[in-house]
Every structure is written in structure tokens, then in C-alpha cells.
PDB file of C-alpha atoms in Angstrom:
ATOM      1  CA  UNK A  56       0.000   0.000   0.000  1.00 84.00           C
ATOM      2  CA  UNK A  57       3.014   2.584   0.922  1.00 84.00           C
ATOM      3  CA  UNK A  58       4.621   1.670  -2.471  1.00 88.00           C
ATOM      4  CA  UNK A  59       1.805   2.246  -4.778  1.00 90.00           C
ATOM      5  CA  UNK A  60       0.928   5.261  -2.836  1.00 87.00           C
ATOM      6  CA  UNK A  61       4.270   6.691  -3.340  1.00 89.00           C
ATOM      7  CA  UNK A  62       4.269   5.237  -6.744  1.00 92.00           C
ATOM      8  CA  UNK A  63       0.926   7.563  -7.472  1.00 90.00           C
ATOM      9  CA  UNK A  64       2.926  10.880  -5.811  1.00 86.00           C
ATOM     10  CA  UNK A  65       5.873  10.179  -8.586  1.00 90.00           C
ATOM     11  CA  UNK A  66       3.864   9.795 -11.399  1.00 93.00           C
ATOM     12  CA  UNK A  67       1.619  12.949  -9.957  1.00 89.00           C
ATOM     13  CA  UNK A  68       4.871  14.857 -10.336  1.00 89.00           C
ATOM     14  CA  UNK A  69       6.237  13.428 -13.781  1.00 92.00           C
ATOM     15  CA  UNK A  70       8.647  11.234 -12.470  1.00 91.00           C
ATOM     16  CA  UNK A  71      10.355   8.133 -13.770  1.00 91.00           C
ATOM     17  CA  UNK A  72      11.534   7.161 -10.582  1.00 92.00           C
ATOM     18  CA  UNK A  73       9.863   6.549  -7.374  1.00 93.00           C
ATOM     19  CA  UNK A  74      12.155   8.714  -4.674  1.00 91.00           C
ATOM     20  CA  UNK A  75      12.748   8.195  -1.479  1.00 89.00           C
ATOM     21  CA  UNK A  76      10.718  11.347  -0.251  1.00 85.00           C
ATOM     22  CA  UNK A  77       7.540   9.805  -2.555  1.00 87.00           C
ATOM     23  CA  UNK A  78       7.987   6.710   0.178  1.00 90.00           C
ATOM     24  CA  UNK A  79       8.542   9.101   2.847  1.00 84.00           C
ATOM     25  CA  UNK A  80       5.231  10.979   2.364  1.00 81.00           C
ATOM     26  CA  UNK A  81       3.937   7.609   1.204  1.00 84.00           C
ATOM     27  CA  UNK A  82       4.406   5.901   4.850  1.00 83.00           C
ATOM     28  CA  UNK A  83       3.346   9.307   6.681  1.00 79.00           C
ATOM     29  CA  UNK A  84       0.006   9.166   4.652  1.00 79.00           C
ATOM     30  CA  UNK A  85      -0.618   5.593   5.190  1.00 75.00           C
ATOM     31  CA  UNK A  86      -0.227   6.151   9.358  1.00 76.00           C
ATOM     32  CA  UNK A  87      -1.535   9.619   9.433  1.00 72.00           C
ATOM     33  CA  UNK A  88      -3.696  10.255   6.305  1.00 74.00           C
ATOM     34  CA  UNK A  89      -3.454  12.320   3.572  1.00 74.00           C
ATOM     35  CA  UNK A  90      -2.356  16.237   3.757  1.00 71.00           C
ATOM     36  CA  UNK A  91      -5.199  18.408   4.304  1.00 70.00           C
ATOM     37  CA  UNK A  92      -5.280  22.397   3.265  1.00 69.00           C
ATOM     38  CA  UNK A  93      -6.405  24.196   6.342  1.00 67.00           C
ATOM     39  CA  UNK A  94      -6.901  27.919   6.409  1.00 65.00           C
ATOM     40  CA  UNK A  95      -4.907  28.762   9.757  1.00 75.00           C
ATOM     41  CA  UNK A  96      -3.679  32.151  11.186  1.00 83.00           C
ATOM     42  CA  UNK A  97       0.105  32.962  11.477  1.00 88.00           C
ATOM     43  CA  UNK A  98      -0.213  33.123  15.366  1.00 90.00           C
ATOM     44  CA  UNK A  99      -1.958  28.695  14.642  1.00 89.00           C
ATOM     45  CA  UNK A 100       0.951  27.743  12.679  1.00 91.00           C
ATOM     46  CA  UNK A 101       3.426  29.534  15.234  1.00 94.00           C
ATOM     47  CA  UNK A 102       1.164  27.598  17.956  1.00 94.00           C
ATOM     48  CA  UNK A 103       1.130  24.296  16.413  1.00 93.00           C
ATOM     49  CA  UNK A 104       5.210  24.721  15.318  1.00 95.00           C
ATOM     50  CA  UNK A 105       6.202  25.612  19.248  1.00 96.00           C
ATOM     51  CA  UNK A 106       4.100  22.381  20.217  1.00 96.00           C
ATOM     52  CA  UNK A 107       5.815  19.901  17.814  1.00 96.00           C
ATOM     53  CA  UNK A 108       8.911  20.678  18.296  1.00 97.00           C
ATOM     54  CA  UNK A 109       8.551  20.984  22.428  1.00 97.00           C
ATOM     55  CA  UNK A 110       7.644  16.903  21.936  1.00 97.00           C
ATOM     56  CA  UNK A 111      10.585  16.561  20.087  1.00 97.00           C
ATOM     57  CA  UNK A 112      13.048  18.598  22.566  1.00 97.00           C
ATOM     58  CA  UNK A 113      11.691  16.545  25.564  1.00 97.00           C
ATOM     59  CA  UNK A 114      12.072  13.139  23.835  1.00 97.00           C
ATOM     60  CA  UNK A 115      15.503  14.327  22.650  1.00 97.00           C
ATOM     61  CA  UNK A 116      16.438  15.688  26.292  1.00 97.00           C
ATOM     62  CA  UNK A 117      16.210  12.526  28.300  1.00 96.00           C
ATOM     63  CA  UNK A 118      18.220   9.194  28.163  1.00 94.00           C
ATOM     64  CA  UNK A 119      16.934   5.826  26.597  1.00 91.00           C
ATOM     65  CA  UNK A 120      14.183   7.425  24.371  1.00 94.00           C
ATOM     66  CA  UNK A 121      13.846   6.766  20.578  1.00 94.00           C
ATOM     67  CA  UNK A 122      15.471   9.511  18.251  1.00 95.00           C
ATOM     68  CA  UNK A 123      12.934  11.797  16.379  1.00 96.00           C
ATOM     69  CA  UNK A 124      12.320  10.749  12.963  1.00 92.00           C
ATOM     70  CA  UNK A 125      10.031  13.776  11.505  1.00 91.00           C
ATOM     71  CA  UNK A 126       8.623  16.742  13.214  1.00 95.00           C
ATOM     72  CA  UNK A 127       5.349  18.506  10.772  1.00 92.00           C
ATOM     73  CA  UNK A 128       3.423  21.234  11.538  1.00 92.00           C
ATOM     74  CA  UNK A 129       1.109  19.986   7.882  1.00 86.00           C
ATOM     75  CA  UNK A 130      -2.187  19.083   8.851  1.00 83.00           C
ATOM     76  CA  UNK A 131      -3.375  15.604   8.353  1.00 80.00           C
ATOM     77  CA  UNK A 132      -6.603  13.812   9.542  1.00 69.00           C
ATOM     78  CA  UNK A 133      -7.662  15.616  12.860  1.00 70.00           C
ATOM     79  CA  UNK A 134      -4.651  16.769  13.510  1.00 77.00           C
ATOM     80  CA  UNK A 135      -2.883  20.085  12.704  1.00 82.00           C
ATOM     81  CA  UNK A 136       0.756  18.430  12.971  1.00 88.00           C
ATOM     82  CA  UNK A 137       3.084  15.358  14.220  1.00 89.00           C
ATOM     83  CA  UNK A 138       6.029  14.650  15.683  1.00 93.00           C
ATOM     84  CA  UNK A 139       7.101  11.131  14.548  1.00 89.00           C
ATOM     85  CA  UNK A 140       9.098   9.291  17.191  1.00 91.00           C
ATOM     86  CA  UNK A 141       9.201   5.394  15.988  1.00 86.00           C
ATOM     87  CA  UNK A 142      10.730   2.789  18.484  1.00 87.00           C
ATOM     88  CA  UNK A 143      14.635   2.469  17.457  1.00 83.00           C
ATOM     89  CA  UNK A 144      13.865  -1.261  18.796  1.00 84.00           C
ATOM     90  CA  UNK A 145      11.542  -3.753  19.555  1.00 83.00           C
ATOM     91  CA  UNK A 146      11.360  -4.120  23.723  1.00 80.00           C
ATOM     92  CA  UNK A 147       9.528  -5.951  25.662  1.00 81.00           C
ATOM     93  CA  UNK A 148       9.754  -4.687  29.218  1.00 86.00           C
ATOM     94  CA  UNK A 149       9.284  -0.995  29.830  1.00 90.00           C
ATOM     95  CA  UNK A 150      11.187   0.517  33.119  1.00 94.00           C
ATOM     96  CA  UNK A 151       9.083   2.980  35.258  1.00 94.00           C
ATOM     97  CA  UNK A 152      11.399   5.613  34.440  1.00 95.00           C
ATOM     98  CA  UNK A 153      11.311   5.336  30.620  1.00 95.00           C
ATOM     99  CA  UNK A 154       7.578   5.238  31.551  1.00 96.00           C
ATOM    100  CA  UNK A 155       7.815   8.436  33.363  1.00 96.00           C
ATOM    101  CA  UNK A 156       9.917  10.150  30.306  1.00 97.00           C
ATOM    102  CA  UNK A 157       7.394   8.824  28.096  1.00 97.00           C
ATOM    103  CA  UNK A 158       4.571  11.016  29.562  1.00 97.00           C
ATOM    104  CA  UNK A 159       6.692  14.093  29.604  1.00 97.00           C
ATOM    105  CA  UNK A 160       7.526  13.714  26.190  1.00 97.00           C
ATOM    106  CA  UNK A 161       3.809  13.381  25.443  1.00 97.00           C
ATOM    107  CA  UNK A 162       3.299  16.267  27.945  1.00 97.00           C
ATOM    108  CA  UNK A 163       6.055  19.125  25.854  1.00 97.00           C
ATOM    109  CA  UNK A 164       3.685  20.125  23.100  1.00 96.00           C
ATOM    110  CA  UNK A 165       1.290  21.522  25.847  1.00 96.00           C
ATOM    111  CA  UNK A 166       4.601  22.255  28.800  1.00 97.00           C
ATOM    112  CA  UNK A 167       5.646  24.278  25.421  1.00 97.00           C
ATOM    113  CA  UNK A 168       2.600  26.102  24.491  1.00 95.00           C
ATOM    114  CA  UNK A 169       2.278  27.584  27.871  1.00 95.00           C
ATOM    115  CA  UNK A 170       6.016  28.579  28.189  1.00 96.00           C
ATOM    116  CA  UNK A 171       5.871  30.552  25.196  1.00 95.00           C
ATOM    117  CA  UNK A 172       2.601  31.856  24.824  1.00 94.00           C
ATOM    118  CA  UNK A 173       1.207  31.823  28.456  1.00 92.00           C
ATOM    119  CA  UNK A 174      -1.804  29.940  27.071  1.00 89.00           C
ATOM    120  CA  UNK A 175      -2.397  26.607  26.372  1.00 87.00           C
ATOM    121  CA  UNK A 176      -4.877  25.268  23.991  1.00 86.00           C
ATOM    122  CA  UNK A 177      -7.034  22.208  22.670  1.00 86.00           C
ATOM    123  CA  UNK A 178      -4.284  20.737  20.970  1.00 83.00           C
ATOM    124  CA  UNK A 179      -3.113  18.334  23.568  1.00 88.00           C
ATOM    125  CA  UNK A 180      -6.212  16.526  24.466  1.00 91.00           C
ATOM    126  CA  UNK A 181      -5.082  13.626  22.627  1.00 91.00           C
ATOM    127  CA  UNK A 182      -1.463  13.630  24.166  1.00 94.00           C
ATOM    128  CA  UNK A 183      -3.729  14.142  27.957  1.00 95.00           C
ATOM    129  CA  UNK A 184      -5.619  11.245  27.269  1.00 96.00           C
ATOM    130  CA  UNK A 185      -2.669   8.742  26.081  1.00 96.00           C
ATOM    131  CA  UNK A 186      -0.405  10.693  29.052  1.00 97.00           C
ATOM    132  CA  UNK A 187      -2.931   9.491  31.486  1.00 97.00           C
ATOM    133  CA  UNK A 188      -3.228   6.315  29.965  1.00 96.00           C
ATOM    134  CA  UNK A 189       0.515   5.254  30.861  1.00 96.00           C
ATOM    135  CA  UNK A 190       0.180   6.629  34.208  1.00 96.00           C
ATOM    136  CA  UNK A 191      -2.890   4.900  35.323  1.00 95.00           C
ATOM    137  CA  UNK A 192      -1.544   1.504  33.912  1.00 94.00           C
ATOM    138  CA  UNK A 193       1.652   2.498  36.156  1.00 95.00           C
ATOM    139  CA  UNK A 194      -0.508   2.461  39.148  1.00 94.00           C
ATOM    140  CA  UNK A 195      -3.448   0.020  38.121  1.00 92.00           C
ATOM    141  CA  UNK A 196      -1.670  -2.948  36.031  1.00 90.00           C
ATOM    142  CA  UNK A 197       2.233  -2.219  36.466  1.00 92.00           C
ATOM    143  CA  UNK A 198       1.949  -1.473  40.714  1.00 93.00           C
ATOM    144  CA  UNK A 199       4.499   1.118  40.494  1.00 94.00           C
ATOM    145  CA  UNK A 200       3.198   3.619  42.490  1.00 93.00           C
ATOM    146  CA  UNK A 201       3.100   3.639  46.330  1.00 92.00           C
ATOM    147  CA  UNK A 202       0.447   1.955  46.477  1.00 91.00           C
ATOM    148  CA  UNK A 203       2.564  -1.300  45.824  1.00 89.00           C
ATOM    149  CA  UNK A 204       2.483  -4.565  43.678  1.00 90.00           C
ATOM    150  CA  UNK A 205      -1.107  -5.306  43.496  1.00 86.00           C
ATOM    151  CA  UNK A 206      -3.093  -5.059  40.169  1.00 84.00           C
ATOM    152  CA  UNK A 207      -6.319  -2.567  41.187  1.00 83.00           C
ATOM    153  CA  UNK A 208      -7.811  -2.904  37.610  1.00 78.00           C
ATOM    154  CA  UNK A 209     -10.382  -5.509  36.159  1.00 77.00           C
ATOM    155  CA  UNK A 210      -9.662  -9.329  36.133  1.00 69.00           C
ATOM    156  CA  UNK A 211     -10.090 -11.044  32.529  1.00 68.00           C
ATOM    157  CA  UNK A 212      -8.328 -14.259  31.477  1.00 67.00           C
ATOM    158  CA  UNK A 213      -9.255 -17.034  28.864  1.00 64.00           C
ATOM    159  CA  UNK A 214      -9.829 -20.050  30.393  1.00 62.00           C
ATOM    160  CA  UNK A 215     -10.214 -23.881  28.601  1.00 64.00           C
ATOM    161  CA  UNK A 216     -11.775 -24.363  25.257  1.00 63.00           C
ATOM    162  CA  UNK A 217     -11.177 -20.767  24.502  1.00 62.00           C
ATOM    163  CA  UNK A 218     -13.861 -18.991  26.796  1.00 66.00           C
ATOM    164  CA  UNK A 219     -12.950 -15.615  28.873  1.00 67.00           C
ATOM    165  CA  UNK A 220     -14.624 -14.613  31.609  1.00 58.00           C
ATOM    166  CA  UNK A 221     -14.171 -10.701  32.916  1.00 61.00           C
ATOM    167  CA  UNK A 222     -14.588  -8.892  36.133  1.00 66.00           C
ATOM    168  CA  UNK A 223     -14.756  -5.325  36.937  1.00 70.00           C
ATOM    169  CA  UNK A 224     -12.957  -3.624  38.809  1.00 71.00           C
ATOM    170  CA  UNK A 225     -13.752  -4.138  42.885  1.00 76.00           C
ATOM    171  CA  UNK A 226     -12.533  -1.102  44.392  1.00 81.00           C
ATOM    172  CA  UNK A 227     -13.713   1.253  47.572  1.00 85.00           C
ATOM    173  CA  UNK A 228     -14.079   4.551  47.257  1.00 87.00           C
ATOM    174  CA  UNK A 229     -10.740   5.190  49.503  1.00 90.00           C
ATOM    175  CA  UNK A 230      -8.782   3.109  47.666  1.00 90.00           C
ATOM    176  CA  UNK A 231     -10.164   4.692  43.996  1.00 90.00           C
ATOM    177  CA  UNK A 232      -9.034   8.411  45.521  1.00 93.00           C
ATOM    178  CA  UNK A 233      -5.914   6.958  46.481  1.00 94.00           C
ATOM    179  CA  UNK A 234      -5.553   5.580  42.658  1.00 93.00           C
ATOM    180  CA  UNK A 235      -6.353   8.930  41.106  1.00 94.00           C
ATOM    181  CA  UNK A 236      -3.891  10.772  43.542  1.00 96.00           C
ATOM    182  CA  UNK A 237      -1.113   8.895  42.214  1.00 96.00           C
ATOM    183  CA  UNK A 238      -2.023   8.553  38.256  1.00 96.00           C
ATOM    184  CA  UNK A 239      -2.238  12.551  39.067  1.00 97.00           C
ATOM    185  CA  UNK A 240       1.752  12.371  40.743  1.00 97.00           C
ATOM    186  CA  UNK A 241       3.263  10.323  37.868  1.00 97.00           C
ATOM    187  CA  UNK A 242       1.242  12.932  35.345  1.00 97.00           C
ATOM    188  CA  UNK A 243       2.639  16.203  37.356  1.00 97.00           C
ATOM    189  CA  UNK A 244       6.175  14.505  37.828  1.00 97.00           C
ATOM    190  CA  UNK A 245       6.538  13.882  33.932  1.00 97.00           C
ATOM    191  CA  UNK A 246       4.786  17.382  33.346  1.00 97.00           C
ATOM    192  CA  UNK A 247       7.345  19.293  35.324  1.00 97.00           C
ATOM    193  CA  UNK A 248      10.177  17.587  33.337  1.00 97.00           C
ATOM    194  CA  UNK A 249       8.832  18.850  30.460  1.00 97.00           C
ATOM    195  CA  UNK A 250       9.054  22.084  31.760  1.00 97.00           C
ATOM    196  CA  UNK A 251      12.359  22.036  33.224  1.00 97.00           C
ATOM    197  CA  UNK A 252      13.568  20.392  29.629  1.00 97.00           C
ATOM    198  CA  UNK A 253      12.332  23.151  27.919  1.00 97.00           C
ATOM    199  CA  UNK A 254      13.313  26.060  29.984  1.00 97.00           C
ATOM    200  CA  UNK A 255      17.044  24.882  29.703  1.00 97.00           C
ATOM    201  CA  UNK A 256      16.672  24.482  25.861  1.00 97.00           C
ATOM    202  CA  UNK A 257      14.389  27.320  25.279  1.00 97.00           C
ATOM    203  CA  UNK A 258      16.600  29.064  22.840  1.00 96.00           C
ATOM    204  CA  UNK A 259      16.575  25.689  20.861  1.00 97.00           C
ATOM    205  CA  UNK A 260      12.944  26.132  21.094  1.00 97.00           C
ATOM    206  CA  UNK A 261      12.718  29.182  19.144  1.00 97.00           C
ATOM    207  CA  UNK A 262      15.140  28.222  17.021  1.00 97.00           C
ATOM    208  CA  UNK A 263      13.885  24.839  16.014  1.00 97.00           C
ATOM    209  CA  UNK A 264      10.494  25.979  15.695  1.00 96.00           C
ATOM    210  CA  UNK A 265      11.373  29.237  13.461  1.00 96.00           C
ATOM    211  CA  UNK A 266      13.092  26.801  11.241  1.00 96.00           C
ATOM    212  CA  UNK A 267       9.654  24.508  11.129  1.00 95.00           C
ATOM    213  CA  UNK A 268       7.978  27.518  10.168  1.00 95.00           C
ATOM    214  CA  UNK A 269      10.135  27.878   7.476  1.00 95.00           C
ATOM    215  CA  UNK A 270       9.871  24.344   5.602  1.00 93.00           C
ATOM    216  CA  UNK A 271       6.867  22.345   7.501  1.00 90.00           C
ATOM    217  CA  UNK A 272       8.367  19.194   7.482  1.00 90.00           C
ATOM    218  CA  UNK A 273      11.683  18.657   9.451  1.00 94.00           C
ATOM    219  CA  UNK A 274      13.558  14.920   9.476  1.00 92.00           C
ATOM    220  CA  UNK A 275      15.819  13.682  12.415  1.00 93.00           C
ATOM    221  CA  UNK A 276      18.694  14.362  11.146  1.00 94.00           C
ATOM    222  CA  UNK A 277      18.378  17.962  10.491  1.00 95.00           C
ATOM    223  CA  UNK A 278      16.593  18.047  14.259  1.00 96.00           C
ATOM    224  CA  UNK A 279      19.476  16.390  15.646  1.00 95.00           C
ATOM    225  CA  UNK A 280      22.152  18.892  14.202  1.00 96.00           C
ATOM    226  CA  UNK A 281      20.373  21.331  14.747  1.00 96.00           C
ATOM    227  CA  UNK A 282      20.082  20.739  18.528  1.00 96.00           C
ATOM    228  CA  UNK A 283      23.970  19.383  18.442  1.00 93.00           C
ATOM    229  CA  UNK A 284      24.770  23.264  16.882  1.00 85.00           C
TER     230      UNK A 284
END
């Protein structure tokens, strides 16, 4: 599907040869849809750059995270922009830390938008929800809060000749407060990276982002020597 799709952008463009930006484009499409022509404002696309590129800053900031592969501020599907951050690797055990790093990196489009513009907007709903996914599976599933090693969230398990049963979730009312409080700690803890991350790179911030204004699609490795300059 990727190949005939960039196949269709080269022949779109007269080409004899299918490039390797037609399969770059190709693969974004395929994942993210195709590029929609929104009328935006200057002060959107500034928004929407600043955001982008404060996921990619965070991601790039801490220790064991994947290397950004394409920052966008071109609108496709629902969204406005992407920052493309594919697993270098396949793993199979996550450590709470990379867990934690993984929400702030979620969190830096919306840490960024309010260090710059002293607003934030709807943007980051999408990166709140899957932020608060992680940490509640932390706390529910993975028992690494403080509330220890004990799995808090619904039982469901296939038993013989293939049939599952399921069973909610039997928790007090305490011990649900006491669940929220710390799905809220591991969200605040990776939020205030963010922040901290982008306050000590801020001029890369503005730099990096005045750049994505320029040419609306950015790969890794000009993001990478760009924040090595």
C-alpha cells in the first residue's frame, strides 16, 4: 500500500523514478492520512510549530528514548501536525522511568505552548488522554506507584476451550481516591520535566520551531544537528 501510494505521488509529479521522499510521504500518509489544506492564522501555525517541536526537545532531552524521525506542523486527519518518534527497537519490558519520560515527552507540546505563549490550547487533548493512559496503567496494572504490587484494575483471562470470563474492577471509594492521587503524581512529575527540559533548551525552542515555520516538514537528522549546533 506505501509503495503504490508513493508510486501515485511520482507519477503525480512526472517522475520516472519513485524517490525516497515519494515513500517518505507515502508511509506518513498511510499512518496519518493524507495532507489536508487548512486555512490557519500565522499566530496557529506559530502555535502548532512551538508544540511539535517541544515533543521533540523533551524526547531528545532525556536518556533511553527513541530519536525523532520527523517533526510537521502539515495538517493531516484531525490533527494540525506530528512529531514522529518510531521505536529504534523492539522491547519488551518498559522501566518505570522510561515510563515516566514517556509522559513528559507526550506532555512538551502543551509544557511548550504555555512557556511561550502563556496559554495553552485544545491541541493536547489527545497527548492528555494517552499521558494518562501510561500513568494509570503504572498504578493500576504495572503497581508502580506507592500503592505497591497489586493489580487494582479488572480481572479477565481465557480459560479452557477458549472462553474468557471478565470482572470489573472491585474497588472502595478510599482506595479509587488513592488511585487517582497517584495517576495525578506520575502525570505532574513527567509534566514538570517537560518544563524544566524546555526552559534549559528554550533558545533551541525558538530556534527549532522558526526553522519549522520555514519548511513544515523537518527529518531527524536535520533536528538532531540542529540541537547538536
Amino acid at each position: 500500500n506505501m509503495l503504490n501510494e508513493a508510486a501515485i505521488t511520482a507519477a503525480r509529479e512526472n517522475k520516472k523514478l519513485i524517490e525516497m521522499k515519494d515513500i517518505e510521504e507515502a508511509a506518513t500518509k498511510v499512518k496519518l492520512g493524507p495532507q489536508k489544506k487548512r486555512l490557519q492564522s500565522e499566530q496557529d501555525r506559530k502555535m502548532t510549530a512551538y508544540h511539535e517541536v517541544g515533543h521533540a526537545i523533551v524526547s531528545w532531552a532525556q536518556p533511553g528514548m527513541d530519536p525523532v524521525h520527523r517533526i510537521s506542523i502539515v495538517s493531516r486527519g484531525m490533527t494540525l501536525g506530528h512529531t514522529l518518534i518510531p521505536p529504534a527497537t523492539d522491547r519488551v519490558h518498559e522501566t518505570k522511568r522510561r515510563l515516566i519520560s514517556q509522559i513528559a515527552m507526550m506532555l512538551g507540546g502543551r509544557a511548550a505552548e504555555e512557556l511561550v505563549f502563556s496559554e495553552v490550547t485544545t491541541g493536547a487533548a489527545n497527548d492528555i488522554d494517552k499521558a494518562t493512559e501510561v500513568a494509570r496503567n503504572m498504578v493500576v496494572e504495572y503497581g508502580m506507584s506507592d500503592l505497591g504490587p497489586v493489580n487494582y484494575g479488572p480481572r479477565q483471562d481465557v480459560v479452557e476451550w477458549g472462553k474468557a470470563f471478565y470482572e470489573p474492577a472491585q474497588v472502595s471509594q478510599e482506595m479509587q481516591g488513592k488511585i487517582d492521587t497517584e495517576v495525578k503524581r506520575f502525570v505532574d512529575t513527567g509534566y514538570e520535566t517537560a518544563v524544566k527540559i524546555l526552559k534549559k533548551y528554550r533558545k533551541k525552542l525558538n530556534e527549532v520551531s522558526a526553522r519549522l515555520l520555514e519548511i513544515e516538514n523537518m527529518d531527524g537528522e536535520e533536528f538532531e544537528k540542529m540541537m547538536k549546533a
